[in-house]
Amino acid sequence: SAVISQKPSRDICQRGTSLTIQCQVDSQVTMMFWYRQQPGQSLTLIATANQGSEATYESGFVIDKFPISRPNLTFSTLTVSNMSPEDSSIYLCSVEGTGEHYNEQFFGPGTRLTVL
Amino acid sequence: QKEVEQDPGPLSVPEGAIVSLNCTYSNSAFQYFMWYRQYSRKGPELLMYTYSSGNKEDGRFTAQVDKSSKYISLFIRDSQPSDSATYLCAMKGTGGFKTIFGAGTRLFVKA
């Protein structure tokens, strides 16, 4: 299984500012995913990030609002831009397992974002 | 109709009870089935992973998949207060399908 860390673990931000969330994996992975989980809700996929290519965004999410970088096989960032209170949520990084864990999906601890 | 249906609960049981958590789905292409446990203010933790139909057991946890009925279950034996969490089912098909998550069931195990 993959061990995933995220920074920051939480933050409180002002409306109109931007926050970049970092995701680090302890092994090389092809696909990384970014999810949002609003209070009491399930997981909503924001985008899929493959190394060396542009991220693929789900319906309702755009690159200008959630730019993603994927510079190598162990790291990715998600930026939440021009934040509003509606962006208050938990943001989760996820990866697909490798080898015998292929098709399993693992999650980081999440970044709890509050926008005032 | 949602692709995956899961009762959000909450489900409250006494310590030591057998817990049954369930999901139904509509897409017959799903082949991989997962259960996640999520404690409050934490990320989801992969609990059980099964491929196709059948049962899988790991300690007090048993995952069951019935593809003919499009129905999956997670059973927790001898439930403990530490099992209190939200349990999410998830599933995906082959060939690049994205993972679809259920809404999650909140479980409370009372001491």
CSV table of C-alpha atoms in Angstrom, one decimal:
chain,number,residue,atom,x,y,z
A,1,SER,CA,0.0,0.0,0.0
A,2,ALA,CA,1.0,3.6,-0.5
A,3,VAL,CA,1.7,6.1,2.3
A,4,ILE,CA,0.5,9.5,1.5
A,5,SER,CA,1.2,12.8,3.3
A,6,GLN,CA,-0.5,16.2,2.8
A,7,LYS,CA,0.5,19.7,3.7
A,8,PRO,CA,-1.0,21.7,5.3
A,9,SER,CA,-3.3,19.5,7.5
A,10,ARG,CA,-5.6,22.4,8.0
A,11,ASP,CA,-5.8,26.1,7.3
A,12,ILE,CA,-8.1,29.1,7.7
A,13,CYS,CA,-8.0,31.5,4.8
A,14,GLN,CA,-9.6,34.8,3.9
A,15,ARG,CA,-12.0,35.1,1.0
A,16,GLY,CA,-10.2,36.0,-2.3
A,17,THR,CA,-6.9,34.4,-1.4
A,18,SER,CA,-5.4,31.1,-2.7
A,19,LEU,CA,-4.1,28.0,-1.0
A,20,THR,CA,-1.8,25.4,-2.4
A,21,ILE,CA,-2.0,21.9,-1.0
A,22,GLN,CA,0.9,19.5,-1.4
A,23,CYS,CA,0.7,15.7,-1.7
A,24,GLN,CA,3.7,13.4,-1.3
A,25,VAL,CA,3.6,9.7,-1.9
A,26,ASP,CA,6.3,7.2,-0.6
A,27,SER,CA,6.4,5.4,-4.0
A,28,GLN,CA,6.2,6.2,-7.6
A,29,VAL,CA,2.6,6.1,-8.9
A,30,THR,CA,1.1,6.8,-12.3
A,31,MET,CA,-2.2,8.3,-11.4
A,32,MET,CA,-3.0,10.7,-8.6
A,33,PHE,CA,-6.4,12.0,-7.8
A,34,TRP,CA,-7.8,15.1,-5.9
A,35,TYR,CA,-11.1,14.8,-4.1
A,36,ARG,CA,-13.3,17.2,-2.2
A,37,GLN,CA,-15.4,16.1,0.8
A,38,GLN,CA,-17.8,18.6,2.1
A,39,PRO,CA,-19.2,18.2,5.6
A,40,GLY,CA,-21.3,15.1,6.0
A,41,GLN,CA,-20.9,14.3,2.3
A,42,SER,CA,-19.1,11.6,0.3
A,43,LEU,CA,-16.1,12.1,-2.0
A,44,THR,CA,-16.3,14.3,-5.1
A,45,LEU,CA,-13.5,13.8,-7.6
A,46,ILE,CA,-12.0,17.1,-8.7
A,47,ALA,CA,-9.4,15.9,-11.2
A,48,THR,CA,-7.0,13.2,-12.2
A,49,ALA,CA,-3.4,14.1,-12.5
A,50,ASN,CA,-0.9,12.0,-14.6
A,51,GLN,CA,2.7,12.9,-14.6
A,52,GLY,CA,3.8,14.7,-17.7
A,53,SER,CA,0.3,15.6,-18.9
A,54,GLU,CA,-2.4,18.1,-18.1
A,55,ALA,CA,-4.8,17.1,-15.4
A,56,THR,CA,-8.3,15.9,-16.4
A,57,TYR,CA,-11.0,17.8,-14.6
A,58,GLU,CA,-14.5,16.5,-13.7
A,59,SER,CA,-17.7,18.3,-14.6
A,60,GLY,CA,-18.1,21.4,-12.5
A,61,PHE,CA,-14.4,21.9,-11.8
A,62,VAL,CA,-12.1,24.1,-13.9
A,63,ILE,CA,-8.4,24.6,-14.2
A,64,ASP,CA,-8.5,28.3,-13.4
A,65,LYS,CA,-10.1,27.6,-10.1
A,66,PHE,CA,-8.2,24.4,-9.2
A,67,PRO,CA,-4.8,24.4,-11.0
A,68,ILE,CA,-2.9,21.2,-10.4
A,69,SER,CA,0.8,20.4,-10.9
A,70,ARG,CA,2.3,16.9,-11.2
A,71,PRO,CA,6.1,17.5,-11.6
A,72,ASN,CA,7.1,13.8,-10.9
A,73,LEU,CA,5.8,10.4,-10.0
A,74,THR,CA,5.6,11.0,-6.2
A,75,PHE,CA,4.3,14.6,-5.9
A,76,SER,CA,1.4,16.8,-6.8
A,77,THR,CA,-0.1,20.1,-5.8
A,78,LEU,CA,-3.7,21.4,-5.9
A,79,THR,CA,-4.3,25.1,-5.6
A,80,VAL,CA,-7.7,26.5,-4.6
A,81,SER,CA,-7.8,29.9,-6.2
A,82,ASN,CA,-9.8,33.0,-5.3
A,83,MET,CA,-11.4,31.2,-2.4
A,84,SER,CA,-15.0,31.8,-1.2
A,85,PRO,CA,-16.7,30.3,1.9
A,86,GLU,CA,-18.2,27.7,-0.4
A,87,ASP,CA,-14.7,26.2,-0.9
A,88,SER,CA,-14.6,25.3,2.8
A,89,SER,CA,-14.1,21.5,2.7
A,90,ILE,CA,-11.7,18.7,3.2
A,91,TYR,CA,-9.4,18.2,0.2
A,92,LEU,CA,-8.0,14.7,-0.2
A,93,CYS,CA,-5.1,13.4,-2.3
A,94,SER,CA,-5.4,9.8,-3.5
A,95,VAL,CA,-3.4,7.3,-5.5
A,96,GLU,CA,-3.9,4.0,-7.2
A,97,GLY,CA,-1.9,1.2,-5.8
A,98,THR,CA,0.8,-0.6,-7.7
A,99,GLY,CA,1.8,-4.2,-8.1
A,100,GLU,CA,-0.5,-6.5,-6.2
A,101,HIS,CA,-2.4,-3.4,-5.0
A,102,TYR,CA,-3.3,-2.3,-8.5
A,103,ASN,CA,-7.0,-1.2,-8.6
A,104,GLU,CA,-6.9,-0.4,-4.9
A,105,GLN,CA,-7.1,3.3,-4.1
A,106,PHE,CA,-5.4,4.9,-1.1
A,107,PHE,CA,-6.0,8.3,0.5
A,108,GLY,CA,-4.0,10.9,2.3
A,109,PRO,CA,-5.1,12.3,5.6
A,110,GLY,CA,-6.7,15.3,4.0
A,111,THR,CA,-6.4,19.1,4.3
A,112,ARG,CA,-9.2,20.8,6.2
A,113,LEU,CA,-9.9,24.2,4.7
A,114,THR,CA,-12.0,26.9,6.2
A,115,VAL,CA,-12.6,30.1,4.2
A,116,LEU,CA,-13.9,33.1,6.1
B,1,GLN,CA,-30.8,6.9,-10.0
B,2,LYS,CA,-27.3,7.1,-8.5
B,3,GLU,CA,-24.8,4.5,-9.6
B,4,VAL,CA,-24.1,3.5,-6.0
B,5,GLU,CA,-26.7,3.7,-3.2
B,6,GLN,CA,-25.7,3.6,0.5
B,7,ASP,CA,-27.9,4.4,3.4
B,8,PRO,CA,-26.2,7.3,5.3
B,9,GLY,CA,-27.6,6.1,8.7
B,10,PRO,CA,-26.7,6.8,11.4
B,11,LEU,CA,-26.6,3.2,12.6
B,12,SER,CA,-26.3,2.8,16.3
B,13,VAL,CA,-25.5,-0.7,17.9
B,14,PRO,CA,-24.4,-2.0,21.3
B,15,GLU,CA,-20.9,-3.2,21.8
B,16,GLY,CA,-20.5,-6.8,20.7
B,17,ALA,CA,-23.3,-6.7,18.1
B,18,ILE,CA,-22.8,-7.9,14.5
B,19,VAL,CA,-23.0,-4.9,12.1
B,20,SER,CA,-24.2,-5.2,8.5
B,21,LEU,CA,-23.4,-2.4,6.1
B,22,ASN,CA,-24.7,-2.5,2.5
B,23,CYS,CA,-24.5,-0.9,-0.9
B,24,THR,CA,-26.4,-1.5,-4.1
B,25,TYR,CA,-25.2,-0.5,-7.5
B,26,SER,CA,-26.6,-0.3,-11.0
B,27,ASN,CA,-23.5,-0.6,-13.3
B,28,SER,CA,-22.9,-4.3,-14.1
B,29,ALA,CA,-19.4,-3.3,-15.3
B,30,PHE,CA,-18.1,-2.8,-11.8
B,31,GLN,CA,-15.6,-5.5,-11.0
B,32,TYR,CA,-13.6,-4.1,-8.0
B,33,PHE,CA,-15.3,-3.4,-4.7
B,34,MET,CA,-13.8,-1.6,-1.7
B,35,TRP,CA,-14.8,-0.6,1.8
B,36,TYR,CA,-13.3,2.4,3.5
B,37,ARG,CA,-13.4,3.4,7.1
B,38,GLN,CA,-13.2,7.1,7.9
B,39,TYR,CA,-12.8,8.5,11.3
B,40,SER,CA,-13.9,12.0,12.0
B,41,ARG,CA,-11.4,14.5,10.7
B,42,LYS,CA,-9.3,11.8,9.0
B,43,GLY,CA,-8.8,10.5,5.4
B,44,PRO,CA,-10.5,7.3,4.3
B,45,GLU,CA,-8.7,4.1,5.2
B,46,LEU,CA,-9.0,1.1,2.9
B,47,LEU,CA,-10.5,-1.7,4.9
B,48,MET,CA,-11.4,-4.4,2.4
B,49,TYR,CA,-10.9,-5.0,-1.3
B,50,THR,CA,-12.6,-7.7,-3.3
B,51,TYR,CA,-12.6,-8.6,-7.0
B,52,SER,CA,-15.8,-9.9,-8.6
B,53,SER,CA,-18.2,-12.0,-6.5
B,54,GLY,CA,-17.6,-13.9,-3.3
B,55,ASN,CA,-16.5,-13.4,0.3
B,56,LYS,CA,-13.4,-12.1,1.9
B,57,GLU,CA,-12.6,-12.3,5.5
B,58,ASP,CA,-10.1,-10.3,7.5
B,59,GLY,CA,-10.3,-10.6,11.3
B,60,ARG,CA,-13.6,-9.3,12.5
B,61,PHE,CA,-14.5,-8.0,9.0
B,62,THR,CA,-16.2,-9.9,6.2
B,63,ALA,CA,-16.9,-8.4,2.7
B,64,GLN,CA,-19.4,-10.0,0.5
B,65,VAL,CA,-20.2,-9.3,-3.1
B,66,ASP,CA,-23.2,-10.6,-5.0
B,67,LYS,CA,-22.9,-9.4,-8.6
B,68,SER,CA,-26.1,-11.1,-9.7
B,69,SER,CA,-28.0,-8.9,-7.3
B,70,LYS,CA,-25.6,-5.9,-7.6
B,71,TYR,CA,-25.3,-5.9,-3.8
B,72,ILE,CA,-22.3,-5.7,-1.6
B,73,SER,CA,-22.0,-6.0,2.2
B,74,LEU,CA,-19.6,-5.5,5.0
B,75,PHE,CA,-20.1,-7.4,8.2
B,76,ILE,CA,-18.4,-6.5,11.5
B,77,ARG,CA,-18.4,-9.1,14.2
B,78,ASP,CA,-18.0,-8.3,17.9
B,79,SER,CA,-18.3,-4.6,17.2
B,80,GLN,CA,-16.2,-2.3,19.4
B,81,PRO,CA,-16.6,1.4,20.2
B,82,SER,CA,-13.4,1.9,18.2
B,83,ASP,CA,-15.4,0.8,15.1
B,84,SER,CA,-17.5,4.0,15.4
B,85,ALA,CA,-16.8,5.8,12.1
B,86,THR,CA,-18.2,6.4,8.7
B,87,TYR,CA,-18.0,3.5,6.3
B,88,LEU,CA,-17.9,4.2,2.6
B,89,CYS,CA,-18.3,1.6,-0.2
B,90,ALA,CA,-16.6,2.1,-3.5
B,91,MET,CA,-16.4,0.3,-6.8
B,92,LYS,CA,-14.9,0.5,-10.2
B,93,GLY,CA,-14.8,-1.3,-13.5
B,94,THR,CA,-11.9,-2.2,-15.7
B,95,GLY,CA,-10.4,-0.2,-18.5
B,96,GLY,CA,-10.0,3.2,-16.9
B,97,PHE,CA,-13.3,3.5,-15.1
B,98,LYS,CA,-13.1,5.9,-12.2
B,99,THR,CA,-14.0,4.8,-8.7
B,100,ILE,CA,-17.5,5.6,-7.6
B,101,PHE,CA,-18.1,6.1,-3.9
B,102,GLY,CA,-21.2,5.6,-1.8
B,103,ALA,CA,-22.5,8.4,0.5
B,104,GLY,CA,-21.1,6.6,3.5
B,105,THR,CA,-22.9,5.1,6.6
B,106,ARG,CA,-22.2,6.6,10.0
B,107,LEU,CA,-21.8,3.9,12.6
B,108,PHE,CA,-21.9,4.3,16.3
B,109,VAL,CA,-21.0,1.4,18.6
B,110,LYS,CA,-22.1,2.1,22.2
B,111,ALA,CA,-20.1,0.7,25.1
